């Protein structure tokens, strides 16, 4: 499954970057994160509740940020395991400043196994895109509220 797109924030690039590097903000933007704790430089362990259609469960996840180039780019990897299957997702975030604020370009792909894949296959991509859109709108609300 692949996702890509762009989103415009009416905020300066440094503020967007700062939010994207803040573990508390990351926890609020990723779907279903109930706990996020740093375990190393730019490495976090998380507990998440994920659901796709009728399938849901608790997952333990490792989130790693790499190729960090402030305030322009980083890669994110999410590896999650739970009773319903596994998720291994990789993505990149690129920020560009312009006169109206900041444009984020994102792309990523995920490999899903187990019951999540077998029963939720047709729902995976639309659900993932909906969650990305929701996270981006939440980030914009957070940035414009403060």
XYZ file of C-alpha atoms in Angstrom:
146
model
C 0.000 0.000 0.000
C 1.362 3.430 -0.948
C 0.282 6.898 0.106
C 1.462 10.286 -1.078
C 0.239 13.815 -1.123
C 0.833 17.348 0.017
C -0.651 19.713 2.558
C -0.303 23.489 3.032
C 0.076 24.978 6.508
C -0.413 28.751 6.968
C 2.545 28.692 9.367
C 6.297 29.289 9.107
C 8.441 26.260 8.285
C 10.331 26.393 11.612
C 7.081 26.047 13.582
C 5.912 23.119 11.446
C 9.312 21.435 11.777
C 9.376 21.977 15.539
C 5.977 20.351 15.903
C 6.952 17.387 13.728
C 10.038 16.761 15.887
C 8.154 17.003 19.205
C 7.331 13.519 20.603
C 4.164 14.791 22.300
C 2.910 16.175 18.991
C 3.891 12.990 17.132
C 1.872 10.976 19.672
C -1.176 13.156 19.026
C -0.876 12.910 15.237
C -0.316 9.171 14.813
C -3.527 7.154 14.899
C -4.372 5.319 18.094
C -1.201 6.163 20.041
C -1.894 5.701 23.747
C 1.720 5.879 24.961
C 4.931 7.130 23.346
C 8.279 7.040 25.131
C 11.762 7.872 23.858
C 14.192 4.922 23.977
C 17.099 6.518 22.084
C 17.938 9.411 19.799
C 14.866 9.824 17.577
C 13.629 6.328 18.493
C 10.377 5.801 20.370
C 8.371 2.878 21.663
C 4.622 3.187 21.531
C 1.448 1.388 22.421
C -1.256 1.883 19.847
C -4.818 0.819 19.310
C -5.438 0.245 15.619
C -8.596 -0.798 13.884
C -9.511 -1.372 10.277
C -13.138 -2.193 9.675
C -14.203 -4.905 12.133
C -10.609 -5.747 13.126
C -8.966 -3.907 15.989
C -6.391 -4.543 18.662
C -3.512 -3.206 20.710
C -0.095 -3.000 19.106
C 3.404 -2.402 20.392
C 5.333 -0.214 18.005
C 8.790 1.193 17.410
C 8.936 4.568 15.682
C 12.252 5.699 14.236
C 13.092 9.062 12.669
C 16.119 9.154 10.346
C 17.768 11.188 7.569
C 16.940 14.276 9.610
C 17.704 17.506 7.709
C 16.199 20.440 9.674
C 13.837 22.039 8.723
C 13.392 20.288 5.395
C 13.225 16.502 5.582
C 13.062 13.337 7.606
C 12.133 9.711 7.192
C 9.869 7.862 9.588
C 9.538 4.120 10.105
C 6.795 2.517 12.152
C 7.028 -1.164 13.019
C 4.011 -2.467 14.926
C 3.051 -5.920 16.148
C -0.185 -7.078 17.670
C -2.573 -10.008 17.886
C -4.181 -9.155 14.528
C -0.952 -8.866 12.505
C 1.999 -6.608 11.813
C 2.508 -3.244 10.162
C 5.853 -2.113 8.734
C 5.546 1.407 7.353
C 8.193 3.738 5.895
C 7.689 7.297 4.815
C 9.319 10.628 4.092
C 8.275 14.141 4.972
C 9.599 17.128 3.041
C 8.841 20.730 3.962
C 9.159 23.763 1.691
C 8.642 27.371 2.747
C 6.757 29.764 0.495
C 5.075 33.150 0.860
C 1.864 31.622 2.245
C 3.492 29.382 4.849
C 4.779 25.830 4.514
C 4.006 23.017 2.105
C 4.477 19.465 3.313
C 5.007 16.708 0.773
C 4.662 13.196 2.140
C 5.019 9.738 0.708
C 5.097 6.325 2.246
C 4.325 2.685 1.958
C 3.224 0.022 4.388
C 3.345 -3.743 4.471
C 0.580 -5.337 6.496
C 0.342 -9.005 7.462
C -1.978 -11.277 9.376
C -5.687 -10.893 9.964
C -5.403 -7.173 9.250
C -4.396 -7.978 5.676
C -6.650 -10.942 5.040
C -9.878 -9.388 6.335
C -9.171 -5.688 5.984
C -7.317 -5.574 2.652
C -9.856 -3.518 0.726
C -10.180 -1.042 3.598
C -6.466 -0.491 4.225
C -5.681 2.265 1.744
C -8.815 4.406 2.250
C -8.487 4.061 6.034
C -4.791 4.994 5.953
C -5.487 8.056 3.753
C -8.310 9.134 6.067
C -5.981 8.848 9.102
C -3.221 10.837 7.358
C -5.702 13.584 6.443
C -7.042 13.651 9.996
C -3.515 13.899 11.421
C -2.619 16.777 9.088
C -5.774 18.694 9.997
C -5.031 18.112 13.690
C -1.486 19.435 13.173
C -2.809 22.534 11.409
C -5.285 23.152 14.254
C -2.494 22.770 16.805
C -0.192 25.149 14.910
C -2.819 27.836 14.366
C -4.177 27.656 17.934
C -0.897 28.589 19.591
